[in-house]
Every structure is written in structure tokens, then in C-alpha cells.
Amino acid sequence: MCGVIGYVGAGATPSFFLNALRRLEYRGYDSAGIAMLTQDGVVIQRAEGKLSQLERKLDKLPATAKVGIGHTRWATHGKPTENNAHPHRSGPIVLLHNGIIENYRQLKEMLVVKGYEFLSETDTEVAAHLLHHEYKNLTSGTPEQRMREALRVVVRQLKGAFAFGIICLETPEVLYSAKLGSPLVIGQADGESFLASGITALVEHTRQFLVVEDGEIVVLKAGQIEIESFDGKPVVRPFSRVEWSVAMMEKGGYRHFMLKEIHEHPLAIAQTLSGRVQRDSGSINLADLGVGSLPLKTLKRVQIVACGTSFYAASLSKYFIESVARIPVEVDLASEYRYRASTVDENTLVVAVSQSGETADTLQAIKSARAAGAQTLAVVNVPGSTIAHACHAESLTKAGPEIGVASTKAFAAQLTALYLVGLALAQERETLNQAELRFYVDEFVKIPSLVEKCLGLSESIERLANRYHQLSSLLFIGRGPQWPVALEGSLKLKELSYIHAEAYAAGELKHGPIALIDENMSVVCLAPRDAYYEKTLSNIEEIKARGGRILAVGQENDAQLQELADDFIGIPECSEAILPFITTVPLHLFAYWIAVRKGTDVDQPRNLAKSVTVE
Ligand code: G6P
């Protein structure tokens, strides 16, 4: 979704704004703009399409400015045209926005009557005119005092979600913002202050960050930051230091962020395990995992809410958590859960899984669960994110920054964290004995090197992609935990290569999808040797009997499977407990190489956004 940046300090160049916006590209966007304010006035440049289009206009911006704002827009109201791109101007006010102003129609009608002219189709322009209107109506106080007061009045009138970047020509050394629902962080360095939608935009300039909370107005000056609540009460919160480095956000020699991030699966898993498992004692360090404060012993059930890839990580973990902790686990799409009648109580643990920690549906789902009395846990990848704030406890997936829109290494880290939560529950509820716990800990520790081995399949999967990239449709099947793996594989394929793909629990094949099988249909069959192996083999036979083409994923020494399949991906031997970590890797690579072969935009697939902060 949209990316917001802002600067106030000794001076920033157009390239500063462009580079910061580049760091937010991963969020998804379809137009962009920058405004820079100097003593000669404000210059605004906007462009439709990718940032390279805006880059062509950089020479039209001032060489340097003490205050400026920038934006990548993901169209919601109005097409992704230059005219609809932010920032929007109304008199002395220049404003940009991430979020949706739900009551924009009523406000627009009121403003039109008052004579304001609308130049775009956006909801955002309403906020610019409204702020201008309220500012103009205040007659006493300095321009800065009037801006602050006008902002307080405006935020009370807006319904929906917003994180603004605002400059006012009459206060040329001040940058303003207000936040409700959309993510916003502020950063501080020597004599410079920044705002952004995510810390990735600013890591090369500062490591000192503060997460702005809902209902807060921010006033930034060079190296000076003031926060107040919407009703004007001062807020004091310390900055925290983030250890992400610039190198972590570069491609590091890989062709795409996605390929780099797939190769970071082992690191993401190892980092998420680190400090949380004690090999000698075979125990889980509850405090390090972030679940130490939760009443794990007395829980009666677990619900997990998530969207997209995070939902598949959650779905997979259900099998593991139920088997080791003997507690019922329900997994829900957050967009559905938030509108369902709640049945939670203080004996229910509701877990929100989210890479970004900002997904609007997941946030609302966890808020409603907490309001209904549940214990809540955030499994997030971005420290201090909104979802983490909304929960009783936070367990970090330590995948590091993920830039590719399609989530890969974060999935591996989520799975790791959720499996650890399963072990933590088993340990506290004594559903596993010491030897069993030690077995799992030992197995988990092996995952990074097994995944590393699996990454060696990349070249052969690239060759395979040459035979599959022209297909218009593909099925994926799996049983047990391999079913969510199949779902994840099919999601990755469709989002990256725009090939229609569907995943089914293999046992469901005969209840419908088998009608699709003929010599034109290829089926990716997840058939590692697990408890479901024989049954999955029978499904493969059924597909073959109807002329379908089989791409099988199974253990590298499985001659029987290899014989049955038209194409075969052989994964290393490992115990059944950790199989999903391994079988996911070839599916991520498969989707990646098909997308590369098709020439689609791998890191930023069309219509998708990394952080979905609207409903
Ligand atoms: C978007 C992204 C997906 C992600 C989903 C959930 O759709 O494109 O990659 O899985 O949001 O995001 P979250 O940050 O909550 O995990």
C-alpha cells in the first residue's frame, strides 16, 4: 500500500526522497510524487507508473530543501494517473496520505459548496482542502499554532485510516503528520527528523526510531520531535534502536529480492530459533520466545488469524501444535474472523500472524479477540509494529526485512515461530516428555542445513520452469501438512506468474477437481514419505489414469515416486516433523523461475501490495 516519507533538517536532495521511496517500493504502488519546500516556494513533481518515471523529473525539483515529503501511491480512489498522484495542494497546504478517508464524499460536498475546486478523483484531496479550510478559519496564533489546531480539528472530522505527510508554506521549517490505522514511524538523527511508512525507508540515515500510535499528531522540526494526542495532550515516548542494516535491504548480487529472500530461508529459520531452544535440556526458552507472560498451562484452545501467506503458515502449524500440545487449534482468515460472532474467553489464546504487523484485517481481528477477553499473541516480523502493540505478547519472527512483495523467508520464519509456540505449549502443559521435547529441538536445529541443501535444487527447477511456463492452469495437491504447503505453492505461482493455480487436499480430488484432469492438466503432487504417503500415491495413480501430467515432490531416493512422475523434484531425507520446511523451498523456487521465464515483475507483481493497510 502507499508509502509515505518526510524530511526536515539542514537540507535534502531530490535523490534523498527518491531513494527513500525506493526503499518503500516493496509495499506496492502505481504512481509517485515528491514536494520540496524552499524559500522560493514549493515544487511538486508527480508521475504515473514506476519511480523511474518520477526520476526523469528530478531535475525540475530544487537542488536541496529543508523540508520535503514523498509518496508512492497504490490507487484506491481514482485511477493511477499523474493527476491523482500525491502530494495534493490546497492554498499553503501540501499533503500526502496513506490510508482511506471513508467519509470523503460528505466532506467533499461540503467543501465544494464552500468553493474548493477538486483537481483529482482522490479521497486525499479532501483532507488537503479541509486542512486549508480550518487553517484559514483560525485567526489568532502563529502559523504553527494555527496549523496544529487545524490538524486537531481535521482529524476529528475524518473517518477511516490515515498517515499524513504535510507541509505548510507559511511554516517553512516544520513537517506535520497525524496517524490513525495506517503505519507511521519517525526517525531522528543529528539535526534531522524523518517520517516514513516503514523503517526500511530510513535505515541508511538513522537507527533511532519511534512508532507513532493511533490517535497521535506529530510535529517535526530539524532534529526535534513533538507528539501529541488528537486532543492536544503531549505524549512522551523513548526512541528505540533498530539493528537492521542497509546491506540487509540490498539485493546482494541476486537478480531479484525474491531470489535472495528464498536463499535466506535458512538464516530466517536459524535466527528465529536462536536463543529460544536449549539443546542440552531440550527445552524452550519461553521468555525469549515472547510467550512467557501468557497463561499457557490453563488455555483450553488456540485460534490463529492471518491473511495471505501468513494464513498458510498458520494453517500448517495447526497440524503440529495439535499433535504436540493436544489442544484444539482453529485457523481463520482474518478478513472473515473479524466479522464472525466471537466465542473466545480468557482461556482462548488468539494468535495474529503477520509479516508486516500492519495488515488491516489481521489487526481488527486481534483487536476484537482481545476486546472479547482472549489472551492475544502477535507473531510478527517487524518489531514494534501495530499488531504487536495490539496484543498482550509479541513473538518476533527474525527473518529481517523482506522486500519482495510475495512473502517467502518470512513464511519460513513464521512456521518456525509457530512450531516453537507449539513446543512451548507442549512443555508447559506436559503433553510431551523430556525425551520427546529433546527430539523436536534436535530436529528443528537441523532445518537450516536441510533447507540449504534444498536450495541446491534451484538450477534444476529453473530448467523445469522452461517446460511449465506456458501452461495456463495448474493444480497442486497434498495431504496433511502438505495441503497448506500446496496452497502456499499455488498462491506463489498465481501471484508471481499470473498462471491460474489451485490447491486441493488430495483426498478432495475425487469430489470435484478430478473432472479437470485430462492430458492438458498438470498437477504438482506433494508426496514425501509421511503418514499420508500411500494415500497420496493412490491419488497420483488416479491422475495418471486420466492422462494428467505429474510433477512430484518427494524424497530424492524415492524411486517409486520418480517412476510414477513425469517430472520429479527430489528433496533431502528428513524426519516427518520438519518436512513442510523442506517441501516449501522447491515450490517457492518453482514459482520464482516460472515468473522469470515469463518475464513478469517478480518483486512487485501487478495489483499486489506488501503491506495491506486497507480492508
Ligand atoms: C499481502 C502480501 C502477502 C502477505 C499478506 C499478509 O497480500 O502481498 O505476501 O502474505 O499481505 O501480510 P502480512 O504482513 O500480514 O503477513
XYZ file of N, CA and C in Angstrom, residues 301-422:
366
model
N -8.046 -23.567 24.283
C -7.941 -23.683 22.835
C -7.143 -22.518 22.256
N -6.770 -22.709 20.994
C -5.969 -21.695 20.296
C -6.691 -21.338 19.000
N -6.734 -20.052 18.699
C -7.218 -19.626 17.380
C -6.095 -18.830 16.735
N -5.905 -19.042 15.437
C -4.865 -18.267 14.744
C -5.527 -17.499 13.610
N -5.231 -16.201 13.522
C -5.813 -15.369 12.461
C -4.686 -14.782 11.616
N -4.898 -14.736 10.310
C -3.858 -14.228 9.409
C -4.442 -14.048 8.015
N -3.640 -13.463 7.118
C -4.032 -13.294 5.712
C -2.907 -13.806 4.818
N -3.251 -14.150 3.598
C -2.254 -14.482 2.565
C -1.335 -15.614 2.978
N -0.063 -15.437 2.704
C 0.934 -16.456 3.018
C 0.972 -16.742 4.524
N 0.765 -15.714 5.319
C 0.774 -15.911 6.777
C -0.326 -16.883 7.187
N -1.433 -16.850 6.459
C -2.545 -17.769 6.752
C -2.116 -19.213 6.471
N -1.311 -19.406 5.434
C -0.863 -20.773 5.139
C 0.159 -21.263 6.171
N 1.006 -20.355 6.632
C 1.936 -20.744 7.708
C 1.116 -21.145 8.938
N 0.079 -20.370 9.218
C -0.788 -20.669 10.367
C -1.483 -22.015 10.172
N -2.008 -22.245 8.960
C -2.737 -23.496 8.688
C -1.829 -24.707 8.892
N -0.583 -24.552 8.470
C 0.385 -25.640 8.627
C 0.669 -25.918 10.099
N 0.793 -24.837 10.862
C 1.183 -25.008 12.263
C 0.096 -25.725 13.061
N -1.145 -25.647 12.584
C -2.258 -26.315 13.297
C -1.945 -27.810 13.472
N -1.457 -28.443 12.401
C -1.164 -29.876 12.472
C -0.137 -30.149 13.576
N 0.891 -29.307 13.600
C 1.969 -29.543 14.557
C 1.514 -29.245 15.989
N 0.888 -28.088 16.172
C 0.521 -27.687 17.543
C -0.472 -28.689 18.145
N -1.454 -29.090 17.351
C -2.438 -30.060 17.882
C -1.762 -31.376 18.246
N -0.778 -31.789 17.419
C -0.173 -33.094 17.690
C 0.751 -33.056 18.914
N 1.457 -31.954 19.124
C 2.377 -31.952 20.272
C 1.735 -31.406 21.553
N 0.820 -30.449 21.420
C 0.281 -29.809 22.633
C -1.123 -30.313 22.986
N -1.710 -31.141 22.125
C -3.025 -31.734 22.391
C -4.053 -30.671 22.794
N -4.090 -29.604 22.010
C -5.043 -28.523 22.270
C -5.710 -28.202 20.929
N -7.024 -27.953 20.925
C -7.649 -27.651 19.627
C -7.148 -26.318 19.057
N -6.848 -26.337 17.774
C -6.369 -25.120 17.105
C -7.293 -24.841 15.920
N -7.856 -23.632 15.871
C -8.648 -23.225 14.702
C -7.851 -22.151 13.977
N -7.881 -22.194 12.652
C -7.165 -21.175 11.881
C -8.183 -20.445 11.022
N -8.165 -19.128 11.088
C -9.146 -18.330 10.347
C -8.479 -17.256 9.508
N -9.108 -16.984 8.360
C -8.717 -15.797 7.598
C -9.170 -14.587 8.412
N -8.264 -13.654 8.621
C -8.596 -12.513 9.482
C -9.790 -11.734 8.941
N -9.898 -11.662 7.604
C -10.993 -10.880 6.999
C -12.348 -11.515 7.296
N -12.372 -12.812 7.562
C -13.618 -13.490 7.925
C -13.821 -13.430 9.437
N -12.758 -13.701 10.163
C -12.824 -13.784 11.619
C -13.394 -12.500 12.232
N -12.939 -11.361 11.683
C -13.305 -10.088 12.308
C -14.805 -9.838 12.284
N -15.520 -10.516 11.390
C -16.972 -10.308 11.301
C -17.783 -11.479 11.846
N -17.071 -12.470 12.386
C -17.792 -13.635 12.928
C -18.173 -13.394 14.373
N -19.241 -14.067 14.805
C -19.599 -13.934 16.217
C -18.482 -14.550 17.049
N -17.989 -13.812 18.013
C -16.851 -14.283 18.789
C -17.280 -15.288 19.864
N -16.453 -16.308 20.036
C -16.760 -17.281 21.095
C -15.567 -17.421 22.036
N -14.702 -16.412 22.048
C -13.479 -16.546 22.847
C -13.731 -16.169 24.305
N -12.848 -16.638 25.173
C -12.854 -16.199 26.564
C -11.402 -16.169 27.046
N -11.213 -16.002 28.360
C -9.834 -15.828 28.847
C -9.016 -17.114 28.730
N -9.671 -18.229 28.419
C -8.924 -19.476 28.229
C -8.582 -19.747 26.761
N -8.851 -18.741 25.907
C -8.518 -18.885 24.488
C -7.286 -18.032 24.194
N -6.346 -18.631 23.488
C -5.215 -17.830 23.006
C -5.470 -17.537 21.534
N -5.533 -16.260 21.172
C -5.693 -15.896 19.760
C -4.350 -15.334 19.279
N -3.844 -15.957 18.233
C -2.526 -15.579 17.702
C -2.724 -14.861 16.374
N -2.152 -13.671 16.241
C -2.192 -12.948 14.960
C -0.842 -13.160 14.282
N -0.866 -13.682 13.064
C 0.398 -13.912 12.347
C 0.466 -12.911 11.207
N 1.547 -12.145 11.171
C 1.662 -11.126 10.124
C 3.122 -10.752 9.923
N 3.588 -10.821 8.693
C 4.955 -10.386 8.408
C 5.094 -8.909 8.740
N 4.223 -8.096 8.143
C 4.355 -6.643 8.280
C 3.943 -6.145 9.659
N 3.026 -6.870 10.287
C 2.488 -6.388 11.568
C 1.516 -5.240 11.367
N 1.085 -5.019 10.121
C 0.227 -3.866 9.827
C -1.061 -4.239 9.113
N -1.214 -5.472 8.678
C -2.359 -5.848 7.846
C -3.679 -5.498 8.545
N -4.498 -4.700 7.855
C -5.695 -4.125 8.493
C -6.638 -5.207 9.024
N -6.888 -6.246 8.221
C -7.840 -7.273 8.659
C -7.316 -8.026 9.885
N -6.021 -8.328 9.873
C -5.437 -9.069 10.998
C -5.479 -8.213 12.259
N -5.205 -6.935 12.085
C -5.234 -6.016 13.224
C -6.643 -5.964 13.838
N -7.652 -5.818 12.997
C -9.024 -5.734 13.517
C -9.437 -7.043 14.174
N -9.012 -8.172 13.558
C -9.372 -9.481 14.108
C -8.796 -9.628 15.517
N -7.535 -9.256 15.686
C -6.906 -9.460 17.002
C -7.470 -8.467 18.012
N -7.802 -7.271 17.548
C -8.389 -6.284 18.464
C -9.734 -6.788 18.972
N -10.535 -7.388 18.059
C -11.857 -7.838 18.510
C -11.709 -9.035 19.446
N -10.707 -9.897 19.183
C -10.492 -11.039 20.080
C -10.084 -10.551 21.466
N -9.227 -9.560 21.500
C -8.760 -9.032 22.799
C -9.917 -8.369 23.548
N -10.716 -7.621 22.786
C -11.857 -6.954 23.421
C -12.833 -7.980 24.003
N -12.893 -9.160 23.375
C -13.819 -10.197 23.856
C -13.220 -11.016 24.996
N -12.017 -10.670 25.412
C -11.439 -11.296 26.606
C -10.360 -12.338 26.356
N -9.986 -12.564 25.086
C -8.976 -13.600 24.802
C -7.578 -13.140 25.194
N -6.706 -14.115 25.403
C -5.273 -13.832 25.507
C -4.777 -13.649 24.074
N -3.906 -12.687 23.836
C -3.504 -12.459 22.441
C -1.984 -12.448 22.290
N -1.549 -13.023 21.172
C -0.112 -13.094 20.870
C 0.103 -12.647 19.428
N 1.073 -11.767 19.214
C 1.422 -11.334 17.853
C 2.661 -12.101 17.409
N 2.577 -12.741 16.249
C 3.769 -13.349 15.644
C 4.073 -12.486 14.427
N 4.978 -11.536 14.599
C 5.229 -10.523 13.559
C 6.719 -10.440 13.243
N 7.003 -9.889 12.060
C 8.404 -9.775 11.654
C 8.973 -8.378 11.875
N 8.077 -7.405 12.028
C 8.557 -6.028 12.200
C 8.402 -5.634 13.663
N 9.537 -5.429 14.355
C 9.461 -5.118 15.781
C 8.623 -3.856 16.015
N 7.840 -3.885 17.052
C 7.078 -2.689 17.439
C 5.945 -2.342 16.492
N 5.548 -3.254 15.606
C 4.509 -2.923 14.638
C 3.139 -2.827 15.331
N 2.167 -2.332 14.585
C 0.856 -2.044 15.168
C 0.212 -3.300 15.769
N 0.324 -4.425 15.053
C -0.303 -5.649 15.565
C 0.385 -6.087 16.864
N 1.703 -5.910 16.921
C 2.419 -6.246 18.152
C 1.887 -5.405 19.311
N 1.665 -4.120 19.050
C 1.155 -3.220 20.090
C -0.230 -3.631 20.569
N -0.994 -4.215 19.651
C -2.390 -4.536 19.984
C -2.517 -5.807 20.830
N -1.424 -6.573 20.970
C -1.507 -7.875 21.647
C -0.896 -7.857 23.049
N -1.263 -8.859 23.861
C -0.652 -8.991 25.191
C 0.824 -9.340 25.071
N 1.170 -10.170 24.090
C 2.563 -10.631 23.977
C 2.993 -10.612 22.515
N 4.308 -10.524 22.291
C 4.856 -10.418 20.935
C 5.963 -11.443 20.758
N 5.842 -12.248 19.704
C 6.908 -13.191 19.396
C 7.440 -12.830 18.019
N 8.705 -12.438 17.965
C 9.260 -11.962 16.690
C 9.715 -13.116 15.807
N 9.355 -13.015 14.520
C 9.954 -13.917 13.543
C 11.158 -13.147 13.009
N 12.327 -13.692 13.145
C 13.502 -12.866 12.864
C 14.017 -13.089 11.438
N 13.131 -12.820 10.463
C 13.512 -13.021 9.063
C 14.298 -11.835 8.526
N 14.345 -10.714 9.262
C 14.962 -9.499 8.718
C 14.011 -8.880 7.707
N 14.410 -7.715 7.141
C 13.480 -7.045 6.228
C 13.170 -7.894 5.001
N 11.902 -7.988 4.656
C 11.519 -8.726 3.443
C 10.999 -7.692 2.446
N 11.620 -7.642 1.286
C 11.309 -6.591 0.313
C 10.397 -7.109 -0.803
N 10.658 -8.306 -1.312
C 9.807 -8.878 -2.367
C 8.362 -8.887 -1.875
N 7.438 -8.474 -2.739
C 6.040 -8.404 -2.298
C 5.534 -9.787 -1.887
N 5.895 -10.803 -2.663
C 5.465 -12.159 -2.307
C 6.329 -12.655 -1.151
N 5.681 -13.067 -0.095
C 6.400 -13.444 1.121
C 7.037 -14.830 0.989
N 8.305 -14.946 1.297
C 8.987 -16.246 1.206
C 9.703 -16.577 2.516
N 10.816 -15.847 2.791
C 11.572 -16.187 4.004
C 10.749 -15.904 5.265
N 9.833 -14.929 5.164
C 9.003 -14.634 6.337
C 8.114 -15.839 6.653
N 7.682 -16.539 5.589
C 6.867 -17.751 5.775
C 7.662 -18.779 6.577
N 8.922 -18.976 6.193
C 9.773 -19.956 6.892
C 9.936 -19.551 8.360
N 10.114 -18.253 8.584
C 10.312 -17.781 9.959
C 9.006 -17.899 10.762
N 7.885 -17.639 10.105
C 6.586 -17.762 10.803
C 6.339 -19.201 11.237
N 6.653 -20.094 10.301
C 6.468 -21.508 10.607
C 7.322 -21.900 11.813
N 8.563 -21.414 11.802
C 9.475 -21.714 12.906
C 8.891 -21.201 14.226
N 8.473 -19.936 14.224
C 7.957 -19.349 15.471
C 6.701 -20.093 15.940
N 5.821 -20.429 15.003
C 4.570 -21.101 15.387
C 4.840 -22.519 15.895
N 5.783 -23.202 15.284
C 6.146 -24.533 15.782
C 6.734 -24.417 17.194
N 7.512 -23.349 17.402
C 8.078 -23.147 18.742
C 6.969 -22.858 19.762
N 5.960 -22.108 19.338
C 4.825 -21.862 20.245
C 4.184 -23.210 20.587
N 4.088 -24.100 19.594
C 3.549 -25.448 19.828
C 4.377 -26.185 20.862
